[in-house]
PDB file of C-alpha atoms in Angstrom:
ATOM      1  CA  MET A   1     115.159  76.386 112.515  1.00 57.00           C
ATOM      2  CA  PRO A   2     113.810  79.510 114.213  1.00 67.00           C
ATOM      3  CA  GLY A   3     114.162  82.847 112.446  1.00 78.00           C
ATOM      4  CA  VAL A   4     115.668  86.114 113.632  1.00 77.00           C
ATOM      5  CA  GLN A   5     113.604  88.498 115.737  1.00 82.00           C
ATOM      6  CA  ASP A   6     112.270  91.504 113.782  1.00 80.00           C
ATOM      7  CA  LYS A   7     113.941  90.356 110.554  1.00 88.00           C
ATOM      8  CA  PRO A   8     111.459  91.041 107.770  1.00 91.00           C
ATOM      9  CA  PRO A   9     110.732  88.431 105.137  1.00 94.00           C
ATOM     10  CA  THR A  10     112.036  88.802 101.608  1.00 96.00           C
ATOM     11  CA  ASN A  11     109.584  89.643  98.837  1.00 97.00           C
ATOM     12  CA  GLN A  12     109.722  85.999  97.774  1.00 98.00           C
ATOM     13  CA  GLU A  13     108.905  84.830 101.323  1.00 96.00           C
ATOM     14  CA  VAL A  14     105.961  87.261 101.508  1.00 97.00           C
ATOM     15  CA  GLN A  15     104.589  85.945  98.223  1.00 98.00           C
ATOM     16  CA  GLU A  16     105.081  82.331  99.325  1.00 98.00           C
ATOM     17  CA  VAL A  17     103.280  82.867 102.648  1.00 98.00           C
ATOM     18  CA  ARG A  18     100.452  84.716 100.879  1.00 98.00           C
ATOM     19  CA  LYS A  19     100.077  81.982  98.249  1.00 98.00           C
ATOM     20  CA  LYS A  20     100.089  79.141 100.791  1.00 98.00           C
ATOM     21  CA  ALA A  21      97.734  80.967 103.162  1.00 98.00           C
ATOM     22  CA  LEU A  22      95.240  81.724 100.393  1.00 98.00           C
ATOM     23  CA  ALA A  23      95.373  78.086  99.291  1.00 98.00           C
ATOM     24  CA  LYS A  24      94.662  76.923 102.860  1.00 97.00           C
ATOM     25  CA  LEU A  25      91.829  79.436 103.214  1.00 97.00           C
ATOM     26  CA  GLY A  26      90.382  78.106  99.965  1.00 96.00           C
ATOM     27  CA  GLU A  27      90.561  74.537 101.256  1.00 96.00           C
ATOM     28  CA  GLU A  28      88.690  75.558 104.408  1.00 94.00           C
ATOM     29  CA  GLY A  29      86.150  77.611 102.443  1.00 95.00           C
ATOM     30  CA  ILE A  30      86.643  81.324 101.824  1.00 91.00           C
ATOM     31  CA  GLY A  31      83.181  81.994 103.253  1.00 90.00           C
ATOM     32  CA  ASN A  32      84.423  80.831 106.651  1.00 92.00           C
ATOM     33  CA  PHE A  33      86.599  83.936 106.961  1.00 93.00           C
ATOM     34  CA  LEU A  34      86.016  87.691 106.987  1.00 91.00           C
ATOM     35  CA  ALA A  35      86.272  89.257 103.543  1.00 92.00           C
ATOM     36  CA  ASN A  36      88.271  92.190 104.935  1.00 91.00           C
ATOM     37  CA  ASP A  37      90.906  89.829 106.321  1.00 93.00           C
ATOM     38  CA  ILE A  38      91.263  88.042 102.997  1.00 95.00           C
ATOM     39  CA  GLU A  39      91.503  91.307 101.078  1.00 96.00           C
ATOM     40  CA  LYS A  40      94.187  92.624 103.428  1.00 95.00           C
ATOM     41  CA  LEU A  41      96.145  89.384 103.070  1.00 97.00           C
ATOM     42  CA  LYS A  42      95.978  89.744  99.281  1.00 97.00           C
ATOM     43  CA  SER A  43      96.908  93.416  99.159  1.00 97.00           C
ATOM     44  CA  SER A  44      99.296  94.233 102.015  1.00 97.00           C
ATOM     45  CA  ASP A  45     102.852  92.940 102.095  1.00 97.00           C
ATOM     46  CA  GLU A  46     103.324  94.542 105.517  1.00 96.00           C
ATOM     47  CA  TYR A  47     100.331  92.629 106.886  1.00 96.00           C
ATOM     48  CA  VAL A  48     101.831  89.342 105.700  1.00 97.00           C
ATOM     49  CA  ALA A  49     105.214  90.380 107.123  1.00 96.00           C
ATOM     50  CA  GLN A  50     103.664  90.883 110.567  1.00 95.00           C
ATOM     51  CA  PHE A  51     102.639  87.215 110.672  1.00 95.00           C
ATOM     52  CA  TRP A  52     106.157  86.243 109.548  1.00 95.00           C
ATOM     53  CA  LYS A  53     107.810  88.344 112.261  1.00 94.00           C
ATOM     54  CA  HIS A  54     105.457  87.074 114.965  1.00 93.00           C
ATOM     55  CA  VAL A  55     106.512  83.426 114.538  1.00 94.00           C
ATOM     56  CA  PHE A  56     110.282  83.924 114.372  1.00 89.00           C
ATOM     57  CA  ASP A  57     110.867  81.794 117.487  1.00 90.00           C
ATOM     58  CA  ILE A  58     108.733  78.796 116.551  1.00 90.00           C
ATOM     59  CA  PRO A  59     110.787  75.727 115.607  1.00 90.00           C
ATOM     60  CA  GLY A  60     110.437  74.575 112.019  1.00 90.00           C
ATOM     61  CA  ASP A  61     109.895  76.486 108.822  1.00 93.00           C
ATOM     62  CA  GLN A  62     109.033  80.123 109.523  1.00 94.00           C
ATOM     63  CA  GLY A  63     106.865  80.359 106.412  1.00 95.00           C
ATOM     64  CA  ASP A  64     104.769  77.347 107.411  1.00 96.00           C
ATOM     65  CA  ALA A  65     104.395  78.763 110.924  1.00 96.00           C
ATOM     66  CA  ALA A  66     103.255  82.106 109.478  1.00 96.00           C
ATOM     67  CA  VAL A  67     100.650  80.367 107.301  1.00 97.00           C
ATOM     68  CA  ALA A  68      99.358  78.421 110.323  1.00 96.00           C
ATOM     69  CA  LEU A  69      99.106  81.670 112.293  1.00 96.00           C
ATOM     70  CA  VAL A  70      97.179  83.369 109.478  1.00 97.00           C
ATOM     71  CA  LEU A  71      94.596  80.565 109.574  1.00 96.00           C
ATOM     72  CA  LYS A  72      94.394  80.580 113.355  1.00 95.00           C
ATOM     73  CA  ALA A  73      94.012  84.377 113.507  1.00 94.00           C
ATOM     74  CA  PHE A  74      91.429  84.513 110.729  1.00 94.00           C
ATOM     75  CA  LYS A  75      89.337  81.757 112.340  1.00 93.00           C
ATOM     76  CA  TRP A  76      89.513  83.561 115.677  1.00 91.00           C
ATOM     77  CA  ARG A  77      88.490  86.887 114.106  1.00 90.00           C
ATOM     78  CA  LYS A  78      85.546  85.285 112.257  1.00 90.00           C
ATOM     79  CA  ASN A  79      84.400  83.586 115.462  1.00 86.00           C
ATOM     80  CA  LEU A  80      84.531  86.889 117.365  1.00 85.00           C
ATOM     81  CA  GLU A  81      82.525  88.564 114.602  1.00 78.00           C
ATOM     82  CA  LEU A  82      79.844  85.856 114.840  1.00 70.00           C
ATOM     83  CA  ILE A  83      79.716  86.169 118.625  1.00 69.00           C
ATOM     84  CA  ARG A  84      79.397  89.960 118.350  1.00 70.00           C
ATOM     85  CA  LEU A  85      76.623  89.732 115.760  1.00 67.00           C
ATOM     86  CA  THR A  86      74.767  87.124 117.832  1.00 66.00           C
ATOM     87  CA  ARG A  87      74.898  89.349 120.904  1.00 65.00           C
ATOM     88  CA  ILE A  88      73.710  92.354 118.925  1.00 65.00           C
ATOM     89  CA  ALA A  89      70.846  90.351 117.426  1.00 63.00           C
ATOM     90  CA  SER A  90      69.780  89.069 120.835  1.00 65.00           C
ATOM     91  CA  THR A  91      69.539  92.620 122.234  1.00 64.00           C
ATOM     92  CA  GLY A  92      67.367  93.896 119.397  1.00 60.00           C
ATOM     93  CA  VAL A  93      69.782  96.763 118.775  1.00 55.00           C
ATOM     94  CA  SER A  94      70.813  97.395 115.212  1.00 53.00           C
ATOM     95  CA  LEU A  95      74.107  98.970 114.272  1.00 51.00           C
ATOM     96  CA  ILE A  96      74.296 101.080 111.159  1.00 48.00           C
ATOM     97  CA  ARG A  97      77.577 102.154 109.609  1.00 48.00           C
ATOM     98  CA  VAL A  98      77.545 105.802 108.662  1.00 45.00           C
ATOM     99  CA  PRO A  99      80.426 107.597 106.990  1.00 47.00           C
ATOM    100  CA  CYS A 100      81.799 110.524 108.933  1.00 45.00           C
ATOM    101  CA  SER A 101      83.772 113.422 107.559  1.00 42.00           C
ATOM    102  CA  ARG A 102      87.036 112.368 109.207  1.00 43.00           C
ATOM    103  CA  THR A 103      86.533 108.768 110.259  1.00 42.00           C
ATOM    104  CA  GLU A 104      84.007 106.047 109.745  1.00 43.00           C
ATOM    105  CA  GLY A 105      81.818 105.571 112.774  1.00 45.00           C
ATOM    106  CA  ILE A 106      79.016 103.386 114.012  1.00 44.00           C
ATOM    107  CA  ARG A 107      75.655 104.831 115.011  1.00 41.00           C
ATOM    108  CA  MET A 108      73.280 102.913 117.212  1.00 41.00           C
ATOM    109  CA  GLY A 109      69.705 103.045 116.091  1.00 42.00           C
TER     110      GLY A 109
END
């Protein structure tokens, strides 16, 4: 049964989605996903809640739909990262991360 728009998940639902998503990521191979995405999934309840809220209108269990969306989003983000790195490598341009006083930036070099 679909959920309610903008209704946040309970703490238990957040933990359940996180646990199931991490298990699925493990089955697929943690190395197939961006480390930053996995860390954010582990550490941010609000991040998990955003997946929950996004699938409120999908028929079936909202938690299962949220887990499926986590996997789909993480695969998409990893694929975009690989495409970006391939394009950068093919141009011969290297990007170097340098810390800035107010924000972190990227310097081309």
